[in-house]
Short mmCIF file of C-alpha atoms in Angstrom, two decimals:
data_model
loop_
_atom_site.label_atom_id
_atom_site.label_comp_id
_atom_site.label_asym_id
_atom_site.label_seq_id
_atom_site.Cartn_x
_atom_site.Cartn_y
_atom_site.Cartn_z
CA MET A 1439 -74.13 2.88 12.76
CA ASN A 1440 -72.00 5.24 10.82
CA ARG A 1441 -69.60 6.22 13.86
CA ILE A 1442 -69.30 2.91 14.55
CA ALA A 1443 -67.77 2.23 11.18
CA LEU A 1444 -66.01 5.15 11.21
CA ARG A 1445 -64.24 4.11 14.65
CA SER A 1446 -63.51 1.03 13.09
CA TYR A 1447 -61.87 2.28 10.03
CA ILE A 1448 -59.79 4.29 12.57
CA VAL A 1449 -58.90 1.43 14.52
CA VAL A 1450 -57.86 -0.45 11.39
CA PHE A 1451 -55.69 2.09 9.81
CA PHE A 1452 -53.59 3.11 13.30
CA ALA A 1453 -53.59 -0.95 12.99
CA LEU A 1454 -52.14 -1.00 9.88
CA LEU A 1455 -49.72 1.67 10.37
CA LEU A 1456 -48.28 -0.14 13.66
CA LEU A 1457 -47.81 -3.16 11.67
CA GLY A 1458 -45.90 -0.83 9.04
CA GLY A 1459 -43.90 0.38 11.33
CA PHE A 1460 -43.05 -2.87 12.88
CA THR A 1461 -42.22 -4.41 9.98
CA PHE A 1462 -40.24 -1.21 8.54
CA PHE A 1463 -38.55 -2.08 12.02
CA LEU A 1464 -37.47 -5.40 11.05
CA VAL A 1465 -36.21 -4.68 7.54
CA GLU A 1466 -34.07 -2.59 9.18
CA TYR A 1467 -32.93 -4.39 11.81
CA ALA A 1468 -31.83 -7.23 9.47
CA ALA A 1469 -30.05 -4.83 7.18
CA GLN A 1470 -28.46 -2.69 10.01
CA ALA A 1471 -27.94 -4.16 13.17
CA ASP A 1472 -24.56 -5.20 13.16
CA ASP A 1473 -23.68 -1.41 11.78
CA TRP A 1474 -26.02 -0.34 14.76
CA VAL A 1475 -24.40 -2.52 17.23
CA THR A 1476 -20.49 -2.19 16.36
CA SER A 1477 -20.85 2.09 15.39
CA GLY A 1478 -18.29 4.25 17.74
CA GLY A 1479 -19.12 4.44 21.21
CA SER A 1480 -20.83 1.43 21.68
CA PRO A 1481 -20.23 0.07 25.22
CA HIS A 1482 -20.07 -3.44 24.21
CA VAL A 1483 -17.81 -3.23 21.34
CA TYR A 1484 -15.83 -0.31 22.72
CA THR A 1485 -13.74 0.77 25.35
CA GLY A 1486 -12.54 4.33 25.78
CA GLY A 1487 -12.82 4.63 21.82
CA ASN A 1488 -10.52 1.75 21.25
CA ILE A 1489 -12.29 -1.52 20.01
CA GLY A 1490 -12.34 -3.41 23.72
CA THR A 1491 -12.74 -7.00 22.72
CA GLY A 1492 -11.13 -10.06 20.81
CA VAL A 1493 -7.50 -11.23 20.10
CA VAL A 1494 -5.11 -10.31 17.09
CA VAL A 1495 -2.47 -12.23 15.58
CA ASP A 1496 -0.24 -12.54 12.85
CA ARG A 1497 -0.14 -15.19 9.81
CA GLU A 1498 1.98 -17.82 12.50
CA ASP A 1499 -0.57 -17.00 15.15
CA VAL A 1500 2.07 -14.81 17.08
CA LEU A 1501 0.18 -12.49 19.75
CA LEU A 1502 0.11 -9.05 18.36
CA LEU A 1503 -2.61 -7.43 20.67
CA ASP A 1504 -4.97 -9.28 23.33
CA MET A 1505 -8.42 -6.67 24.33
CA THR A 1506 -9.79 -9.65 26.41
CA ASP A 1507 -8.34 -7.27 29.39
CA GLY A 1508 -7.46 -3.85 29.04
CA ARG A 1509 -4.80 -3.66 25.97
CA THR A 1510 -2.43 -6.19 25.96
CA TYR A 1511 0.10 -6.10 23.43
CA SER A 1512 3.08 -8.60 22.53
CA SER A 1513 5.72 -9.19 24.77
CA SER A 1514 8.59 -8.72 22.11
CA GLU A 1515 9.80 -4.91 21.68
CA SER A 1516 9.97 -4.99 17.95
CA VAL A 1517 6.77 -6.58 17.48
CA ARG A 1518 4.86 -4.54 19.56
CA LYS A 1519 6.36 -1.24 17.31
CA THR A 1520 5.77 -2.97 14.29
CA SER A 1521 2.71 -3.63 14.68
CA VAL A 1522 1.14 -0.42 16.35
CA HIS A 1523 0.32 1.26 13.17
CA TRP A 1524 -2.19 -1.82 12.44
CA VAL A 1525 -3.74 -2.50 15.69
CA GLY A 1526 -3.95 1.06 17.73
CA ASP A 1527 -2.52 2.63 20.70
CA ARG A 1528 -4.11 2.96 23.58
CA TYR A 1529 -5.08 6.59 23.46
CA GLY A 1530 -6.43 6.59 19.68
CA SER A 1531 -3.16 8.54 18.15
CA VAL A 1532 -2.66 5.92 15.61
CA ASN A 1533 -5.39 5.87 12.93
CA ALA A 1534 -5.90 1.98 12.40
CA PRO A 1535 -9.33 1.15 11.04
CA ALA A 1536 -9.08 -2.33 10.49
CA LEU A 1537 -10.24 -4.00 13.15
CA PRO A 1538 -13.37 -1.86 13.44
CA ASN A 1539 -13.64 -2.63 10.15
CA TYR A 1540 -14.27 -5.62 11.49
CA ALA A 1541 -15.66 -5.04 14.42
CA ALA A 1542 -19.48 -7.16 13.77
CA GLU A 1543 -17.13 -10.11 12.81
CA LEU A 1544 -15.18 -9.80 15.86
CA VAL A 1545 -17.11 -9.73 18.38
CA GLY A 1546 -19.29 -12.15 17.08
CA PHE A 1547 -22.74 -10.53 16.68
CA ASP A 1548 -25.58 -12.70 16.14
CA ILE A 1549 -28.79 -10.81 14.92
CA LEU A 1550 -30.99 -12.98 17.37
CA THR A 1551 -29.10 -13.17 20.15
CA GLY A 1552 -27.98 -9.99 20.19
CA THR A 1553 -23.85 -8.73 20.57
CA TYR A 1554 -22.09 -11.82 22.77
CA LYS A 1555 -18.71 -13.27 23.39
CA TYR A 1556 -17.51 -16.97 23.23
CA GLY A 1557 -16.18 -17.52 26.77
CA ASN A 1558 -16.04 -13.67 27.44
CA ASN A 1559 -12.98 -13.40 24.87
CA GLY A 1560 -14.18 -12.22 22.28
CA GLY A 1561 -12.97 -13.40 18.54
CA VAL A 1562 -9.65 -13.96 17.13
CA ALA A 1563 -8.68 -11.52 13.97
CA LYS A 1564 -5.68 -13.44 12.29
CA LEU A 1565 -3.61 -10.62 10.04
CA THR A 1566 -1.61 -11.75 6.80
CA LEU A 1567 1.48 -9.64 8.26
CA SER A 1568 4.21 -12.01 9.51
CA ALA A 1569 5.88 -10.65 13.17
CA GLN A 1570 9.13 -12.72 11.95
CA VAL A 1571 9.38 -10.26 8.52
CA GLN A 1572 8.23 -7.24 10.36
CA SER A 1573 10.71 -7.66 13.12
CA ALA A 1574 13.76 -7.71 10.47
CA ALA A 1575 12.39 -5.08 8.27
CA LEU A 1576 12.61 -2.58 11.52
CA LYS A 1577 16.22 -3.88 11.87
CA ALA A 1578 17.20 -3.22 8.68
CA MET A 1579 15.47 0.41 8.69
CA GLY A 1580 17.74 0.98 11.45
CA ASP A 1581 17.32 4.87 12.38
CA HIS A 1582 16.11 5.69 8.82
CA LYS A 1583 12.48 7.39 8.47
CA GLY A 1584 10.56 5.93 6.24
CA THR A 1585 8.56 2.23 4.97
CA VAL A 1586 8.90 -1.06 3.62
CA ALA A 1587 6.00 -2.97 2.28
CA VAL A 1588 6.01 -6.50 0.77
CA TYR A 1589 2.64 -8.16 -0.50
CA ASN A 1590 1.83 -11.65 -2.37
CA TYR A 1591 0.53 -10.44 -5.96
CA LYS A 1592 -1.30 -13.50 -6.68
CA THR A 1593 -3.55 -12.92 -3.80
CA GLY A 1594 -3.36 -9.89 -2.30
CA GLU A 1595 -1.63 -10.97 1.61
CA LEU A 1596 0.26 -7.97 2.99
CA LEU A 1597 3.27 -9.87 4.34
CA CYS A 1598 4.99 -6.78 5.95
CA GLY A 1599 3.79 -3.33 5.99
CA VAL A 1600 6.39 -1.14 8.60
CA SER A 1601 6.79 2.46 9.34
CA THR A 1602 9.47 4.15 10.75
CA PRO A 1603 9.63 5.40 12.86
CA GLY A 1604 7.38 3.01 15.07
CA PHE A 1605 6.73 3.27 18.50
CA ASP A 1606 6.36 0.56 21.66
CA PRO A 1607 2.91 1.47 22.83
CA ASP A 1608 4.14 0.04 26.29
CA ASN A 1609 6.77 2.90 26.49
CA VAL A 1610 5.20 5.76 24.22
CA PRO A 1611 8.25 7.92 23.72
CA LYS A 1612 8.29 11.84 23.63
CA THR A 1613 8.12 13.26 19.94
CA GLY A 1614 8.88 16.48 18.40
CA LEU A 1615 12.01 18.80 18.85
CA GLU A 1616 12.75 17.56 22.54
CA GLU A 1617 13.59 13.92 21.04
CA GLY A 1618 15.53 15.83 18.31
CA GLY A 1619 12.92 15.37 15.99
CA LYS A 1620 13.83 11.44 15.31
CA ASN A 1621 10.39 10.31 17.05
CA GLU A 1622 8.30 12.70 14.84
CA GLY A 1623 5.15 11.58 12.24
CA MET A 1624 5.58 8.47 14.65
CA TYR A 1625 1.82 8.10 14.99
CA VAL A 1626 1.39 8.05 10.84
CA ASN A 1627 1.23 4.71 8.70
CA ARG A 1628 3.60 5.92 6.01
CA PHE A 1629 2.82 2.66 4.00
CA THR A 1630 -0.74 4.15 3.41
CA GLN A 1631 -0.84 7.67 4.51
CA SER A 1632 2.28 9.16 3.07
CA VAL A 1633 3.20 10.42 -0.53
CA TYR A 1634 6.89 10.67 -1.60
CA ILE A 1635 8.48 12.50 -4.77
CA PRO A 1636 9.35 9.08 -6.41
CA GLY A 1637 12.58 9.30 -8.52
CA SER A 1638 14.15 6.91 -10.88
CA ILE A 1639 11.43 4.14 -9.79
CA PHE A 1640 8.65 6.16 -11.83
CA LYS A 1641 10.81 5.51 -14.83
CA ILE A 1642 9.18 1.99 -14.67
CA VAL A 1643 5.87 4.16 -15.03
CA THR A 1644 7.10 6.11 -18.35
CA LEU A 1645 8.78 2.74 -20.07
CA ALA A 1646 5.30 0.68 -19.42
CA ALA A 1647 3.52 3.97 -21.70
CA ALA A 1648 6.31 4.16 -24.06
CA LEU A 1649 5.77 0.09 -24.74
CA GLU A 1650 2.06 0.75 -24.78
CA SER A 1651 2.02 3.39 -27.00
CA ILE A 1652 5.47 3.75 -29.24
CA PRO A 1653 5.77 0.79 -31.62
CA ASP A 1654 9.41 0.89 -32.47
CA ILE A 1655 10.39 2.22 -28.96
CA GLN A 1656 12.12 -0.71 -28.01
CA GLU A 1657 14.47 -0.53 -32.03
CA GLN A 1658 15.01 3.51 -30.87
CA LYS A 1659 18.66 4.19 -29.89
CA PHE A 1660 18.98 6.92 -26.94
CA THR A 1661 22.36 9.44 -27.15
CA CYS A 1662 23.66 10.47 -23.68
CA LYS A 1663 26.25 13.00 -23.53
CA GLY A 1664 25.28 13.77 -19.53
CA GLU A 1665 23.21 16.25 -20.53
CA TYR A 1666 20.50 16.90 -22.90
CA MET A 1667 18.96 20.15 -24.19
CA ILE A 1668 15.16 20.93 -24.12
CA GLY A 1669 14.64 24.49 -25.34
CA ASP A 1670 17.40 26.56 -22.85
CA GLN A 1671 16.22 24.13 -20.22
CA LYS A 1672 19.34 21.26 -19.19
CA ILE A 1673 18.04 17.86 -18.56
CA THR A 1674 20.94 16.14 -16.62
CA CYS A 1675 22.34 12.87 -16.22
CA GLU A 1676 24.53 11.59 -13.41
CA ASP A 1677 27.00 9.88 -16.58
CA LYS A 1678 27.84 9.89 -20.04
CA HIS A 1679 25.76 6.88 -21.43
CA TRP A 1680 26.56 7.57 -25.16
CA ASN A 1681 24.57 5.49 -27.46
CA GLN A 1682 22.47 3.05 -25.76
CA SER A 1683 19.02 0.78 -25.83
CA LEU A 1684 15.95 1.17 -24.15
CA LYS A 1685 17.32 -1.83 -22.32
CA MET A 1686 20.04 -0.13 -21.46
CA ALA A 1687 18.58 3.44 -20.84
CA PHE A 1688 16.58 1.44 -18.11
CA ARG A 1689 19.20 -0.29 -16.57
CA ASN A 1690 21.75 3.21 -16.59
CA SER A 1691 18.54 5.03 -15.26
CA CYS A 1692 19.60 7.35 -17.96
CA ASN A 1693 17.52 11.03 -17.49
CA CYS A 1694 18.41 11.91 -20.94
CA ALA A 1695 17.32 9.00 -22.58
CA PHE A 1696 13.84 9.13 -20.66
CA ALA A 1697 13.47 12.86 -21.43
CA GLN A 1698 13.66 12.22 -25.26
CA ILE A 1699 11.11 9.18 -24.26
CA ALA A 1700 9.10 11.93 -23.12
CA GLN A 1701 8.86 14.37 -25.99
CA GLN A 1702 7.58 11.12 -27.96
CA LEU A 1703 5.00 10.63 -25.65
CA GLY A 1704 3.58 14.35 -24.60
CA GLY A 1705 1.97 15.16 -21.48
CA GLU A 1706 -0.98 14.28 -22.39
CA THR A 1707 -0.06 10.70 -23.07
CA LEU A 1708 1.88 10.23 -20.03
CA ASN A 1709 -1.43 11.95 -17.62
CA ARG A 1710 -3.33 9.41 -19.62
CA PHE A 1711 -1.40 6.11 -18.79
CA VAL A 1712 -0.79 7.34 -15.17
CA GLU A 1713 -4.22 7.50 -15.26
CA GLN A 1714 -4.90 4.15 -16.42
CA PHE A 1715 -2.03 2.45 -14.25
CA GLY A 1716 -3.41 3.69 -10.77
CA ILE A 1717 0.01 5.30 -9.98
CA THR A 1718 -1.96 8.34 -8.12
CA LYS A 1719 -5.28 6.82 -7.08
CA SER A 1720 -6.45 5.73 -3.32
CA VAL A 1721 -6.53 1.96 -2.70
CA GLN A 1722 -8.87 0.69 -0.52
CA PHE A 1723 -8.57 -2.44 1.66
CA ASP A 1724 -9.96 -3.91 5.26
CA GLY A 1725 -11.78 -0.29 6.30
CA ILE A 1726 -8.27 1.72 5.27
CA THR A 1727 -8.26 4.36 2.03
CA THR A 1728 -4.78 5.10 1.05
CA ALA A 1729 -3.23 8.61 0.44
CA LYS A 1730 -3.54 9.78 -3.03
CA GLY A 1731 -0.55 10.85 -5.32
CA ASN A 1732 0.03 13.21 -7.59
CA TYR A 1733 0.79 13.55 -11.47
CA ASP A 1734 -0.23 16.77 -13.72
CA VAL A 1735 1.64 18.35 -16.20
CA GLU A 1736 -1.19 19.81 -17.81
CA GLY A 1737 0.02 23.27 -19.03
CA ALA A 1738 3.54 22.38 -18.43
CA MET A 1739 6.47 23.29 -20.31
CA GLU A 1740 8.21 20.63 -22.19
CA TRP A 1741 10.97 20.41 -19.98
CA ASP A 1742 9.02 19.87 -16.73
CA VAL A 1743 7.80 16.92 -18.68
CA ALA A 1744 10.58 15.65 -19.22
CA TRP A 1745 11.76 15.82 -15.19
CA SER A 1746 8.24 14.41 -14.58
CA SER A 1747 9.01 11.52 -16.37
CA VAL A 1748 11.95 10.43 -14.47
CA GLY A 1749 9.73 11.45 -11.14
CA GLN A 1750 10.58 14.68 -10.42
CA TYR A 1751 8.78 17.77 -10.87
CA ARG A 1752 5.68 17.83 -8.84
CA ASP A 1753 5.28 13.88 -8.80
CA GLN A 1754 4.17 11.87 -5.44
CA ILE A 1755 3.60 8.60 -5.43
CA ASN A 1756 1.57 6.77 -1.98
CA PRO A 1757 3.94 3.40 -1.28
CA CYS A 1758 0.73 1.08 -1.37
CA ALA A 1759 -0.31 2.34 -4.78
CA PHE A 1760 2.46 1.72 -6.52
CA LEU A 1761 3.00 -1.64 -4.83
CA THR A 1762 -0.06 -2.88 -6.50
CA PHE A 1763 1.41 -1.42 -9.98
CA MET A 1764 4.34 -3.18 -9.39
CA GLY A 1765 2.27 -6.32 -8.60
CA ALA A 1766 0.15 -5.61 -11.80
CA ILE A 1767 3.34 -6.04 -13.74
CA ALA A 1768 3.97 -9.32 -12.28
CA GLY A 1769 0.84 -10.31 -12.79
CA ASP A 1770 0.90 -10.30 -16.54
CA GLY A 1771 -1.10 -6.77 -16.49
CA LYS A 1772 -3.64 -7.71 -13.75
CA GLY A 1773 -3.20 -6.34 -10.48
CA VAL A 1774 -4.50 -7.93 -6.90
CA THR A 1775 -5.67 -5.37 -3.84
CA PRO A 1776 -3.76 -5.85 -0.64
CA TYR A 1777 -5.32 -7.20 2.52
CA LEU A 1778 -4.37 -7.26 6.20
CA VAL A 1779 -6.82 -9.20 7.98
CA GLY A 1780 -6.68 -12.76 6.47
CA GLU A 1781 -9.60 -14.22 8.45
CA VAL A 1782 -11.92 -13.70 12.12
CA SER A 1783 -13.40 -16.34 14.09
CA CYS A 1784 -15.77 -16.56 17.01
CA GLY A 1785 -15.36 -19.63 19.07
CA ASN A 1786 -15.45 -22.45 16.41
CA ASN A 1787 -17.14 -20.30 13.79
CA VAL A 1788 -14.87 -18.33 11.12
CA THR A 1789 -16.84 -15.12 10.77
CA TYR A 1790 -14.74 -13.76 7.98
CA THR A 1791 -12.51 -14.85 5.32
CA ALA A 1792 -10.78 -12.71 3.22
CA LYS A 1793 -10.71 -13.15 -0.73
CA THR A 1794 -8.75 -12.20 -3.34
CA GLU A 1795 -10.00 -8.75 -4.84
CA THR A 1796 -8.30 -8.14 -8.98
CA ARG A 1797 -8.14 -5.08 -9.60
CA GLY A 1798 -8.42 -5.37 -13.52
CA ARG A 1799 -6.11 -5.50 -16.69
CA ILE A 1800 -4.09 -1.73 -16.55
CA MET A 1801 -1.67 -2.71 -19.25
CA SER A 1802 -1.36 -5.36 -22.18
CA ALA A 1803 0.66 -8.75 -20.87
CA SER A 1804 3.00 -8.34 -23.31
CA THR A 1805 4.13 -4.79 -22.20
CA ALA A 1806 4.10 -6.34 -18.38
CA LYS A 1807 6.69 -9.17 -20.04
CA ILE A 1808 9.16 -6.83 -21.03
CA LEU A 1809 9.04 -5.01 -17.71
CA ARG A 1810 9.87 -8.07 -16.15
CA GLU A 1811 12.12 -8.61 -18.42
CA TYR A 1812 13.84 -4.97 -17.97
CA LEU A 1813 13.74 -5.45 -14.13
CA ALA A 1814 15.26 -8.66 -14.08
CA PHE A 1815 18.33 -7.60 -16.05
CA ASN A 1816 18.49 -4.54 -13.77
CA VAL A 1817 19.60 -6.47 -10.85
CA GLU A 1818 21.53 -9.17 -13.18
CA ASP A 1819 23.83 -6.55 -14.79
CA LYS A 1820 23.71 -4.05 -11.94
CA TYR A 1821 22.39 -4.50 -8.48
CA GLY A 1822 23.78 -8.12 -8.17
CA SER A 1823 21.73 -11.25 -8.39
CA GLN A 1824 24.00 -12.25 -5.10
CA ASN A 1825 22.24 -9.78 -2.65
CA PHE A 1826 19.06 -12.03 -3.14
CA PRO A 1827 20.32 -15.60 -2.78
CA GLY A 1828 17.70 -18.16 -3.70
CA LEU A 1829 15.04 -15.74 -5.25
CA THR A 1830 14.49 -14.47 -9.16
CA VAL A 1831 14.46 -10.61 -8.29
CA GLY A 1832 13.78 -7.70 -10.44
CA GLY A 1833 13.66 -4.35 -9.54
CA LYS A 1834 14.81 -0.61 -10.07
CA THR A 1835 16.18 2.58 -7.57
CA GLY A 1836 15.31 5.70 -7.15
CA THR A 1837 17.03 8.89 -5.97
CA ALA A 1838 14.43 11.52 -5.73
CA GLU A 1839 15.33 15.04 -4.88
CA VAL A 1840 13.26 16.74 -2.17
CA GLY A 1841 15.33 20.08 -1.96
CA GLY A 1842 15.37 21.89 1.25
CA GLY A 1843 19.13 21.13 1.93
CA LYS A 1844 17.88 17.62 2.47
CA LYS A 1845 19.76 14.27 1.42
CA PRO A 1846 17.53 12.76 -1.48
CA ASN A 1847 14.91 10.05 -0.16
CA ALA A 1848 15.79 6.75 -1.12
CA LEU A 1849 13.66 3.93 -2.84
CA PHE A 1850 13.56 0.55 -4.43
CA THR A 1851 10.82 -1.56 -5.69
CA GLY A 1852 10.57 -4.61 -7.47
CA ILE A 1853 8.94 -8.07 -8.09
CA VAL A 1854 10.06 -11.53 -7.31
CA GLU A 1855 9.28 -14.13 -9.65
CA ASP A 1856 9.68 -17.18 -8.02
CA GLU A 1857 6.51 -19.55 -7.97
CA GLN A 1858 6.99 -20.04 -4.40
CA TYR A 1859 7.85 -16.38 -3.74
CA PRO A 1860 5.19 -14.65 -5.65
CA LEU A 1861 6.06 -11.45 -4.15
CA ALA A 1862 6.04 -7.10 -5.00
CA PHE A 1863 8.43 -5.03 -2.71
CA ILE A 1864 8.79 -1.02 -2.21
CA VAL A 1865 11.08 0.31 0.33
CA VAL A 1866 11.63 4.34 0.80
CA VAL A 1867 13.79 5.74 3.07
CA GLU A 1868 13.52 9.32 3.81
CA ASP A 1869 16.91 11.80 3.52
CA GLY A 1870 18.30 8.45 2.98
CA GLY A 1871 20.69 9.39 -0.17
CA TYR A 1872 21.13 6.68 -3.33
CA GLY A 1873 18.54 4.40 -3.81
CA ALA A 1874 21.21 1.35 -4.63
CA LYS A 1875 23.25 2.14 -1.63
CA VAL A 1876 20.70 2.35 1.11
CA SER A 1877 16.99 0.96 0.27
CA LEU A 1878 18.46 -2.51 -1.67
CA PRO A 1879 20.28 -3.71 1.22
CA ILE A 1880 17.47 -3.05 3.42
CA ALA A 1881 14.86 -5.17 0.41
CA ALA A 1882 17.64 -7.90 0.38
CA LYS A 1883 17.07 -8.53 4.32
CA VAL A 1884 13.50 -8.44 4.48
CA LEU A 1885 13.29 -10.49 1.27
CA GLN A 1886 15.18 -13.28 2.74
CA ALA A 1887 13.04 -12.81 5.81
CA CYS A 1888 10.10 -13.51 3.89
CA LYS A 1889 11.19 -16.39 2.20
CA GLU A 1890 12.30 -18.17 5.54
CA ALA A 1891 8.96 -16.91 6.56
CA LEU A 1892 7.22 -18.53 3.57
CA ASP A 1893 9.48 -21.75 3.55
#
C-alpha cells in the first residue's frame, strides 16, 4: 500500500511540474511572443537581414518603400535619396532601426493565430516625414555635406530629416577616394549619428544659463574692442562692438561679451546647465538612439571656458539633441521628443499610433520667453525677415572652426512661432563657411517648403 501511495505522489509531483511548466510557457508566450516572432532572422519577418513585409509611406501617403515583393523604392530619385537613411537599403549598409522597432505591428502579429499578413501585403507604416520637404531640402543642400531637420515642437512630428550625401538605393554609387570623397560617409545618418562643433549657436545655451542664474544680466553692458584678454590669452571677435547690451551682444554674436558672461558663470555652472538642458544627452525615439554630444570644462583654464561658451574648445553637439533644445525654448521651457513613425496599420486595424512624449521642463518659462524675443530680434534686425515670407522666425547662425585647414562648418538653428507652423529647425553644412551666408538660405527654402506642405 505504501508503495502505491509513493508512486501516486510521484505521479502527482510530475503532473504539477508539467502544469507549472505549461503555465510558465503561457505567461512567457503572452508577454514575449511578439518579440520572439519579430527577432532578427525570423523568416516570417525578415528577408536577407531586412524587414521583408509591408509598405512605408510619408505623411501624405507618398510611397517610400514597398516590401511586398523584395524592396521597391519610390519612383522619384530625390525621394529615394532622402528616405534611404530612414527606411534602409537592400544590403543592410544603413543603420535604420525604426521599421524593425515596429515589426510586430507591421507584420500584423496575432497572439492566437500567429504571424499573418492581410492580403499577403503586410501592414502600412506612415512616417511623419514630408517627401515634398525632404526633396526641397536635398535640392537646397546641393553638393554640401551635412544635415537639415525640422520638427513640430508641439507634437514631436519630424517633418524633415535629410542627411547628405544621401544615395540612391536603386543605383548605389562608389564611395571613397575614387569618387573624390564626395560620397564618403553616405551610409551615416548625420542627423542622428553625427556630432559637430557648434560654433556660435552654442551662445543660445550660454545665454539661457546666464538668464537662469545671473539676476541682473539684462541690465549689464559689455565692451568689445575686437579682443578680450583673460590672463595672457586673447579672445578674439570679428568686429569691434564697443558698449552693447546683452540683446545686442547676442545679435552681434560677440565673442568678447560672451567671454565676460562665461567668467561670471564659471565652468561648473555652465556644466550644470548643459546637463540640465540635455545638450549632450542621447535622444531616443522609434528604436533610434542618437549620438551623445560633449561639453567638459572640468579642470579647464578660464580662457578655455570662455571659448567653450561660444561653441568652440571641445564642444560637440548632436543635431537631433540640439533641435529638441530649440523646441523646448519654443515650448515655454518644456520640450517634446521627436518621432518618425506616426501610425502603423494592418488591413482595417490600426496597430500603432504615435503619442506626444513630453521631455519635461528644462528652463523657466520667463527664460524661454526672453530667448524667443532675442532670437526673433536676430532675424528682424540682422538676418532679414524678408528671407522668411509668411513666417515668424527667430534664429541664430554659427560658424564653427574645425581646424585641419578646412573651412568652418556653417550652422543655423531656430524656431517658427506661428500657431499654424510650430516648427523648430537646424541646418549643419560641413566645410560650408559662414552660417549666415550658407546655412540661412538653405533654412529659408526648407521652411517655405514646410509651410507649403502644412498649408
